[in-house]
Tab-separated table of C-alpha atoms in Angstrom:
chain	number	residue	atom	x	y	z
A	29	MET	CA	-113.445	-36.252	-42.595
A	30	ALA	CA	-111.706	-33.661	-40.026
A	31	GLU	CA	-113.550	-33.070	-37.055
A	32	ALA	CA	-113.224	-29.174	-37.548
A	33	GLU	CA	-115.048	-29.847	-41.216
A	34	ALA	CA	-117.760	-31.740	-39.517
A	35	THR	CA	-118.439	-29.164	-37.108
A	36	ARG	CA	-118.770	-26.521	-39.630
A	37	ILE	CA	-121.353	-28.862	-41.805
A	38	MET	CA	-123.026	-29.442	-38.475
A	39	ALA	CA	-123.353	-25.810	-37.919
A	40	GLU	CA	-124.976	-25.037	-41.220
A	41	ALA	CA	-128.822	-25.971	-41.397
A	42	THR	CA	-129.914	-28.588	-43.734
A	43	ARG	CA	-131.704	-27.253	-46.450
A	44	ILE	CA	-134.523	-29.277	-47.595
A	45	MET	CA	-136.243	-28.274	-50.732
A	46	VAL	CA	-140.265	-29.025	-50.735
A	47	GLY	CA	-142.025	-28.968	-54.052
A	48	VAL	CA	-145.591	-28.080	-53.674
A	49	ASN	CA	-148.752	-27.631	-55.701
A	50	GLN	CA	-152.269	-26.861	-55.555
A	51	SER	CA	-155.195	-29.267	-55.162
A	52	THR	CA	-156.852	-30.281	-58.229
A	53	ILE	CA	-160.193	-30.759	-56.746
A	54	LYS	CA	-162.575	-28.166	-57.475
A	55	GLY	CA	-163.336	-25.977	-54.483
A	56	TYR	CA	-161.145	-27.595	-52.240
A	57	PRO	CA	-158.635	-24.862	-50.720
A	58	HIS	CA	-155.182	-24.439	-51.607
A	59	ALA	CA	-152.565	-27.017	-51.400
A	60	SER	CA	-152.534	-30.663	-52.590
A	61	ILE	CA	-153.005	-33.732	-50.414
A	62	SER	CA	-149.852	-34.944	-51.158
A	63	SER	CA	-148.206	-31.666	-50.655
A	64	ARG	CA	-149.469	-31.443	-47.372
A	65	GLY	CA	-148.370	-34.660	-46.754
A	66	ALA	CA	-145.092	-34.639	-47.794
A	67	PHE	CA	-144.685	-31.303	-45.941
A	68	GLU	CA	-146.009	-32.634	-42.745
A	69	TRP	CA	-144.134	-36.007	-43.093
A	70	THR	CA	-141.102	-33.877	-43.150
A	71	LEU	CA	-142.034	-32.162	-39.900
A	72	GLN	CA	-142.730	-35.076	-38.112
A	73	LYS	CA	-140.188	-37.471	-39.026
A	74	ILE	CA	-137.007	-35.417	-39.916
A	75	VAL	CA	-137.128	-31.747	-38.349
A	76	ARG	CA	-138.728	-33.223	-35.259
A	77	SER	CA	-138.011	-30.933	-32.353
A	78	ASN	CA	-134.863	-29.632	-34.231
A	79	THR	CA	-136.228	-26.802	-36.106
A	80	SER	CA	-132.875	-24.748	-35.808
A	81	GLY	CA	-131.124	-27.613	-37.459
A	82	PHE	CA	-133.159	-27.354	-40.808
A	83	LYS	CA	-134.081	-24.831	-43.368
A	84	LEU	CA	-137.261	-25.465	-45.548
A	85	LEU	CA	-137.569	-24.100	-49.387
A	86	PHE	CA	-140.812	-24.302	-50.871
A	87	LEU	CA	-140.900	-24.231	-54.642
A	88	HIS	CA	-143.991	-23.949	-56.683
A	89	VAL	CA	-144.328	-24.616	-60.114
A	90	GLN	CA	-147.299	-22.996	-62.220
A	91	VAL	CA	-148.497	-24.776	-65.049
A	92	PRO	CA	-151.527	-23.933	-67.469
A	93	ASP	CA	-153.605	-27.172	-67.093
A	94	GLU	CA	-153.108	-27.026	-63.140
A	95	ASP	CA	-153.903	-23.395	-62.043
A	96	GLY	CA	-155.926	-22.634	-65.074
A	97	PHE	CA	-158.270	-25.740	-64.696
A	98	ASP	CA	-161.575	-23.668	-64.637
A	99	ASP	CA	-160.522	-21.617	-67.605
A	100	MET	CA	-164.001	-22.980	-69.127
A	101	ASP	CA	-165.901	-20.497	-67.297
A	102	SER	CA	-163.812	-17.673	-68.480
A	103	ILE	CA	-164.833	-15.256	-71.409
A	104	PHE	CA	-161.879	-13.160	-72.770
A	105	ALA	CA	-162.691	-9.757	-74.356
A	106	SER	CA	-160.042	-7.693	-73.964
A	107	PRO	CA	-156.118	-7.793	-73.269
A	108	ASP	CA	-156.831	-6.663	-69.695
A	109	ASP	CA	-158.810	-9.778	-69.091
A	110	PHE	CA	-155.832	-12.076	-69.889
A	111	LYS	CA	-153.853	-9.610	-67.198
A	112	ARG	CA	-156.557	-10.323	-64.887
A	113	MET	CA	-156.208	-14.378	-65.008
A	114	GLU	CA	-152.400	-13.891	-64.778
A	115	ARG	CA	-152.908	-11.750	-61.783
A	116	ARG	CA	-155.413	-14.532	-60.266
A	117	ASP	CA	-153.131	-17.506	-60.983
A	118	LYS	CA	-150.483	-15.628	-59.248
A	119	ALA	CA	-152.578	-14.751	-56.241
A	120	ARG	CA	-153.482	-18.487	-56.190
A	121	GLY	CA	-149.905	-19.748	-56.222
A	122	LEU	CA	-149.344	-16.785	-53.446
A	123	HIS	CA	-151.720	-18.543	-51.215
A	124	LEU	CA	-150.401	-21.641	-51.455
A	125	LEU	CA	-146.958	-20.547	-50.412
A	126	GLU	CA	-148.544	-18.663	-47.690
A	127	TYR	CA	-150.175	-21.603	-46.269
A	128	PHE	CA	-146.642	-23.420	-45.992
A	129	VAL	CA	-144.479	-20.380	-44.779
A	130	ASN	CA	-147.311	-19.872	-41.911
A	131	ARG	CA	-147.213	-23.477	-40.613
A	132	CYS	CA	-143.280	-23.126	-40.605
A	133	HIS	CA	-143.994	-19.795	-38.679
A	134	GLU	CA	-146.172	-21.592	-36.020
A	135	VAL	CA	-143.638	-24.780	-35.860
A	136	GLY	CA	-140.791	-22.160	-35.670
A	137	ILE	CA	-138.389	-23.252	-38.766
A	138	SER	CA	-137.001	-21.218	-40.766
A	139	CYS	CA	-138.108	-21.313	-44.687
A	140	GLU	CA	-138.247	-19.565	-47.934
A	141	ALA	CA	-140.833	-19.796	-50.718
A	142	TRP	CA	-141.067	-19.157	-54.266
A	143	ILE	CA	-142.609	-19.433	-57.650
A	144	ARG	CA	-141.810	-20.640	-61.070
A	145	LYS	CA	-143.505	-21.163	-64.192
A	146	GLY	CA	-143.225	-24.318	-66.530
A	147	ASP	CA	-142.913	-28.152	-66.868
A	148	PRO	CA	-142.693	-29.155	-62.898
A	149	LYS	CA	-140.392	-31.663	-63.384
A	150	GLU	CA	-138.077	-29.952	-65.344
A	151	VAL	CA	-138.557	-26.803	-63.379
A	152	ILE	CA	-137.837	-28.752	-60.024
A	153	CYS	CA	-134.429	-30.165	-61.467
A	154	HIS	CA	-133.548	-27.230	-62.623
A	155	GLU	CA	-134.190	-25.278	-59.404
A	156	VAL	CA	-132.411	-28.031	-57.384
A	157	LYS	CA	-129.327	-27.503	-59.508
A	158	ARG	CA	-129.195	-23.793	-58.940
A	159	VAL	CA	-130.247	-23.635	-55.561
A	160	GLN	CA	-128.328	-27.061	-54.152
A	161	PRO	CA	-130.479	-28.190	-51.398
A	162	ASP	CA	-129.208	-31.284	-49.127
A	163	LEU	CA	-132.378	-32.816	-49.844
A	164	LEU	CA	-135.878	-32.886	-51.886
A	165	VAL	CA	-138.967	-33.864	-50.741
A	166	VAL	CA	-141.908	-34.476	-53.294
A	167	GLY	CA	-145.467	-35.800	-52.699
A	168	SER	CA	-146.923	-38.356	-54.873
A	169	ARG	CA	-150.232	-39.912	-55.414
A	170	GLY	CA	-148.948	-42.946	-55.521
A	171	LEU	CA	-150.662	-43.988	-58.554
A	172	GLY	CA	-150.728	-47.584	-60.178
A	173	PRO	CA	-148.838	-47.825	-63.422
A	174	PHE	CA	-152.044	-47.594	-65.606
A	175	GLN	CA	-153.079	-43.982	-64.384
A	176	ARG	CA	-149.571	-43.031	-64.234
A	177	VAL	CA	-149.489	-43.590	-68.257
A	178	PHE	CA	-152.231	-40.707	-68.428
A	179	VAL	CA	-151.136	-38.309	-65.676
A	180	GLY	CA	-147.155	-38.860	-65.604
A	181	THR	CA	-145.470	-38.544	-62.600
A	182	VAL	CA	-143.208	-35.451	-61.419
A	183	SER	CA	-141.714	-37.661	-58.421
A	184	GLU	CA	-140.393	-40.362	-60.537
A	185	PHE	CA	-138.751	-38.025	-62.549
A	186	CYS	CA	-136.951	-36.125	-60.203
A	187	ALA	CA	-136.318	-39.132	-58.185
A	188	LYS	CA	-134.085	-39.722	-61.465
A	189	HIS	CA	-132.853	-36.744	-62.334
A	190	ALA	CA	-132.365	-34.247	-59.751
A	191	GLU	CA	-128.865	-33.814	-58.597
A	192	CYS	CA	-129.311	-34.437	-54.898
A	193	PRO	CA	-131.036	-37.177	-52.715
A	194	VAL	CA	-134.845	-37.146	-53.481
A	195	ILE	CA	-137.461	-38.821	-51.056
A	196	THR	CA	-140.832	-39.214	-52.286
A	197	ILE	CA	-143.652	-39.423	-49.637
A	198	LYS	CA	-146.761	-41.197	-50.941
A	199	ARG	CA	-149.994	-40.075	-50.085
A	200	ARG	CA	-151.778	-42.107	-47.535
A	201	ALA	CA	-154.240	-44.657	-48.579
A	202	ASP	CA	-156.847	-43.178	-46.241
A	203	GLU	CA	-156.214	-39.545	-47.581
A	204	ALA	CA	-157.076	-40.289	-51.246
A	205	PRO	CA	-159.809	-38.553	-52.742
A	206	GLN	CA	-162.480	-40.550	-54.604
A	207	ASP	CA	-160.996	-40.260	-57.553
A	208	PRO	CA	-157.195	-41.301	-57.117
A	209	VAL	CA	-155.897	-38.882	-59.987
A	210	ASP	CA	-157.485	-36.126	-58.117
A	211	ASP	CA	-155.172	-34.475	-55.273
B	3	MET	CA	-154.091	-34.410	-36.691
B	4	ALA	CA	-154.744	-33.895	-33.059
B	5	GLU	CA	-152.275	-32.252	-31.091
B	6	ALA	CA	-152.006	-35.128	-28.833
B	7	GLU	CA	-151.501	-37.319	-31.533
B	8	ALA	CA	-148.775	-35.412	-33.042
B	9	THR	CA	-146.881	-35.142	-29.294
B	10	ARG	CA	-147.282	-39.302	-29.070
B	11	ILE	CA	-145.710	-39.504	-32.700
B	12	MET	CA	-142.734	-36.877	-31.527
B	13	ALA	CA	-142.072	-39.063	-28.898
B	14	GLU	CA	-141.103	-42.065	-30.848
B	15	ALA	CA	-137.822	-41.974	-32.175
B	16	THR	CA	-137.747	-41.785	-36.240
B	17	ARG	CA	-136.513	-45.410	-37.240
B	18	ILE	CA	-134.292	-44.992	-40.318
B	19	MET	CA	-133.443	-48.472	-41.860
B	20	VAL	CA	-129.759	-48.461	-43.820
B	21	GLY	CA	-128.894	-51.144	-46.209
B	22	VAL	CA	-125.438	-52.005	-45.714
B	23	ASN	CA	-122.986	-54.281	-47.756
B	24	GLN	CA	-119.169	-54.877	-47.909
B	25	SER	CA	-116.721	-53.566	-50.351
B	26	THR	CA	-116.066	-55.276	-53.585
B	27	ILE	CA	-112.849	-54.157	-53.568
B	28	LYS	CA	-110.088	-57.076	-52.709
B	29	GLY	CA	-108.421	-56.125	-49.529
B	30	TYR	CA	-110.505	-53.175	-48.972
B	31	PRO	CA	-111.471	-53.511	-45.287
B	32	HIS	CA	-115.494	-53.650	-44.254
B	33	ALA	CA	-118.088	-51.542	-45.456
B	34	SER	CA	-118.488	-50.362	-49.007
B	35	ILE	CA	-117.774	-46.879	-49.908
B	36	SER	CA	-121.490	-46.242	-50.921
B	37	SER	CA	-122.662	-47.745	-47.476
B	38	ARG	CA	-120.286	-45.727	-45.372
B	39	GLY	CA	-121.761	-42.611	-47.754
B	40	ALA	CA	-125.179	-43.318	-47.102
B	41	PHE	CA	-124.614	-43.730	-43.266
B	42	GLU	CA	-122.615	-40.611	-42.903
B	43	TRP	CA	-124.946	-38.417	-44.986
B	44	THR	CA	-127.998	-39.588	-42.564
B	45	LEU	CA	-125.663	-38.551	-39.423
B	46	GLN	CA	-124.785	-35.234	-40.976
B	47	LYS	CA	-128.067	-34.298	-42.752
B	48	ILE	CA	-130.761	-35.832	-41.023
B	49	VAL	CA	-130.038	-36.975	-37.312
B	50	ARG	CA	-127.362	-33.795	-36.905
B	51	SER	CA	-127.229	-33.194	-33.080
B	52	ASN	CA	-130.540	-34.599	-32.294
B	53	THR	CA	-129.337	-38.115	-31.600
B	54	SER	CA	-132.098	-38.968	-28.900
B	55	GLY	CA	-134.673	-38.272	-31.822
B	56	PHE	CA	-133.625	-41.006	-34.134
B	57	LYS	CA	-132.975	-44.926	-34.347
B	58	LEU	CA	-130.827	-46.567	-37.044
B	59	LEU	CA	-131.578	-50.150	-38.214
B	60	PHE	CA	-128.761	-51.882	-39.959
B	61	LEU	CA	-129.671	-54.504	-42.417
B	62	HIS	CA	-126.873	-56.416	-44.652
B	63	VAL	CA	-127.837	-58.927	-46.877
B	64	GLN	CA	-125.541	-61.703	-47.562
B	65	VAL	CA	-125.266	-62.756	-50.973
B	66	PRO	CA	-123.010	-65.406	-52.569
B	67	ASP	CA	-121.155	-63.629	-55.281
B	68	GLU	CA	-120.710	-60.558	-53.006
B	69	ASP	CA	-119.324	-62.421	-49.831
B	70	GLY	CA	-117.673	-65.183	-51.574
B	71	PHE	CA	-115.544	-63.097	-53.827
B	72	ASP	CA	-112.287	-64.984	-53.377
B	73	ASP	CA	-113.909	-68.658	-53.698
B	74	MET	CA	-111.449	-69.301	-56.243
B	75	ASP	CA	-108.643	-69.451	-53.711
B	76	SER	CA	-110.559	-72.229	-51.495
B	77	ILE	CA	-110.307	-75.990	-52.204
B	78	PHE	CA	-113.219	-78.312	-50.773
B	79	ALA	CA	-112.586	-81.659	-49.476
B	80	SER	CA	-114.919	-82.383	-46.769
B	81	PRO	CA	-118.106	-81.137	-45.552
B	82	ASP	CA	-116.456	-79.178	-42.684
B	83	ASP	CA	-114.644	-76.921	-45.307
B	84	PHE	CA	-118.070	-75.545	-46.402
B	85	LYS	CA	-119.062	-75.250	-42.649
B	86	ARG	CA	-115.751	-73.382	-42.291
B	87	MET	CA	-116.729	-71.140	-45.520
B	88	GLU	CA	-120.012	-70.332	-43.787
B	89	ARG	CA	-118.666	-69.225	-40.581
B	90	ARG	CA	-115.907	-67.255	-42.399
B	91	ASP	CA	-118.926	-65.542	-44.002
B	92	LYS	CA	-120.908	-64.904	-41.197
B	93	ALA	CA	-117.520	-63.496	-39.445
B	94	ARG	CA	-117.457	-60.838	-42.406
B	95	GLY	CA	-120.971	-59.938	-41.807
B	96	LEU	CA	-120.367	-59.417	-38.291
B	97	HIS	CA	-117.401	-57.359	-38.986
B	98	LEU	CA	-119.475	-55.214	-41.253
B	99	LEU	CA	-122.329	-54.464	-38.893
B	100	GLU	CA	-119.603	-54.083	-35.943
B	101	TYR	CA	-118.351	-51.088	-37.905
B	102	PHE	CA	-121.456	-49.528	-37.979
B	103	VAL	CA	-122.762	-50.132	-34.329
B	104	ASN	CA	-119.331	-48.751	-33.058
B	105	ARG	CA	-119.892	-45.667	-35.217
B	106	CYS	CA	-123.293	-45.479	-33.538
B	107	HIS	CA	-121.873	-45.911	-30.030
B	108	GLU	CA	-119.453	-43.192	-30.708
B	109	VAL	CA	-122.208	-40.660	-31.913
B	110	GLY	CA	-124.364	-41.664	-29.063
B	111	ILE	CA	-127.375	-42.538	-31.383
B	112	SER	CA	-129.088	-45.958	-30.854
B	113	CYS	CA	-129.126	-48.594	-33.219
B	114	GLU	CA	-129.689	-52.410	-34.103
B	115	ALA	CA	-128.153	-54.249	-36.819
B	116	TRP	CA	-128.488	-57.822	-38.180
B	117	ILE	CA	-128.021	-60.166	-41.136
B	118	ARG	CA	-130.219	-61.830	-43.707
B	119	LYS	CA	-129.182	-64.023	-46.669
B	120	GLY	CA	-130.781	-63.996	-50.216
B	121	ASP	CA	-131.154	-61.498	-53.319
B	122	PRO	CA	-130.490	-57.896	-51.427
B	123	LYS	CA	-133.236	-56.014	-53.305
B	124	GLU	CA	-135.933	-58.751	-52.449
B	125	VAL	CA	-134.302	-59.083	-48.731
B	126	ILE	CA	-134.608	-55.512	-48.112
B	127	CYS	CA	-138.424	-55.033	-49.252
B	128	HIS	CA	-139.277	-57.751	-47.204
B	129	GLU	CA	-137.442	-56.410	-44.466
B	130	VAL	CA	-139.288	-53.237	-44.769
B	131	LYS	CA	-142.499	-54.860	-44.833
B	132	ARG	CA	-141.794	-56.576	-41.575
B	133	VAL	CA	-140.045	-53.764	-39.748
B	134	GLN	CA	-141.793	-50.799	-40.704
B	135	PRO	CA	-139.213	-48.373	-40.527
B	136	ASP	CA	-139.883	-44.555	-41.236
B	137	LEU	CA	-137.284	-44.534	-44.107
B	138	LEU	CA	-135.025	-46.466	-45.849
B	139	VAL	CA	-131.336	-45.311	-46.823
B	140	VAL	CA	-129.603	-47.044	-49.113
B	141	GLY	CA	-126.135	-46.132	-51.037
B	142	SER	CA	-125.987	-46.332	-54.941
B	143	ARG	CA	-122.642	-46.168	-56.882
B	144	GLY	CA	-124.534	-43.527	-59.217
B	145	LEU	CA	-123.577	-45.916	-62.343
B	146	GLY	CA	-124.857	-44.699	-66.049
B	147	PRO	CA	-127.311	-46.812	-67.496
B	148	PHE	CA	-125.069	-48.740	-69.798
B	149	GLN	CA	-123.185	-50.028	-66.153
B	150	ARG	CA	-126.446	-50.597	-64.808
B	151	VAL	CA	-127.602	-53.285	-67.082
B	152	PHE	CA	-124.514	-55.415	-66.034
B	153	VAL	CA	-124.797	-55.274	-62.369
B	154	GLY	CA	-128.336	-54.151	-61.461
B	155	THR	CA	-129.043	-51.625	-59.004
B	156	VAL	CA	-130.662	-52.413	-55.527
B	157	SER	CA	-131.588	-48.799	-55.053
B	158	GLU	CA	-133.949	-48.251	-57.845
B	159	PHE	CA	-135.631	-51.635	-57.017
B	160	CYS	CA	-136.192	-50.393	-53.385
B	161	ALA	CA	-137.246	-47.051	-54.185
B	162	LYS	CA	-139.913	-48.473	-56.164
B	163	HIS	CA	-141.181	-51.443	-54.372
B	164	ALA	CA	-140.268	-50.929	-50.738
B	165	GLU	CA	-143.193	-50.058	-48.599
B	166	CYS	CA	-141.909	-46.844	-47.050
B	167	PRO	CA	-140.133	-43.321	-48.233
B	168	VAL	CA	-136.364	-44.388	-49.800
B	169	ILE	CA	-133.656	-42.298	-49.947
B	170	THR	CA	-130.940	-43.122	-52.450
B	171	ILE	CA	-127.353	-41.731	-51.546
B	172	LYS	CA	-125.254	-41.281	-54.602
B	173	ARG	CA	-121.495	-42.049	-53.927
B	174	ARG	CA	-119.596	-38.794	-54.423
B	175	ALA	CA	-117.788	-38.841	-57.519
B	176	ASP	CA	-114.331	-37.810	-55.521
B	177	GLU	CA	-115.029	-41.318	-53.828
B	178	ALA	CA	-115.413	-43.396	-56.877
B	179	PRO	CA	-112.662	-46.195	-56.963
B	180	GLN	CA	-110.843	-46.413	-60.436
B	181	ASP	CA	-113.274	-49.068	-61.769
B	182	PRO	CA	-116.550	-47.451	-60.692
B	183	VAL	CA	-118.283	-50.712	-60.487
B	184	ASP	CA	-116.358	-51.467	-57.545
B	185	ASP	CA	-117.395	-49.878	-54.214
């Protein structure tokens, strides 16, 4: 590579997309354990003190069985009830992104965050294609093959299909909740 | 995490293990295209200007069908002939490591490099367990499923089994040689 080209590339920040989701643990506030783990790992091990060299792009994909986990308690009697639900889901997604954007602000690293709806693994790969980050970081619960059959793994799909390098950060064993399928 | 703990971690360099191998192209000098790609990507996108924040650990695993690709031309008549072959293989391995260590010296990043013998995928995972890097980077030819059946992929195995986060860097399409199985 010519030196001028190398300098130009160095001048542009490394853009790291981080897939984030909410905790599945009822009453547990905000980001999932593995999302937070993946984010903090990225800060500590990759970004380090070089905050101007990186930009973080947070993507949250909203999916019915994740964001509507307590729908069992709701009664729908009018079209407005559905709108209210939608607003609540949206508020939750915003709350999640706010957590990560605030952390970036504290650390002094530039970032962007947005929400999409759909199947997380498909949407993440689609957004990678659209946004073309240098790197995708996703957290993983680090489940065994038996557990994976039932819950699927977004990280495995992305590692295979995303059109950029992918790092999967497994949740630390000492951070796993009582039921390892929770996160 | 307590602030003192975070500071202590920041003070230690992020240790990135890079699996490197020789080119399979006869007459092609030294490092494989995908090894060089993975290394240069790591410098440009992760290390950037923060050379004191990282340490690179180069592991080359010597395997008979890779390092002895021109054994067809050799005639063995005495035990010494075999010793000579071994020395030659070792010299090739050293030459490979020298390339990466020299590049690190130019860039000003600290490094270590060593050679092991055996099945690359098994040995890499074993060395990850022993050395405990923060991250493993491996290059990949980015072959399709049909080609993979015949050549196997070290990167897929490591991504699944290595006990640390793994980044697989696919070879750029414009760098692929005429036969994509070559590297």
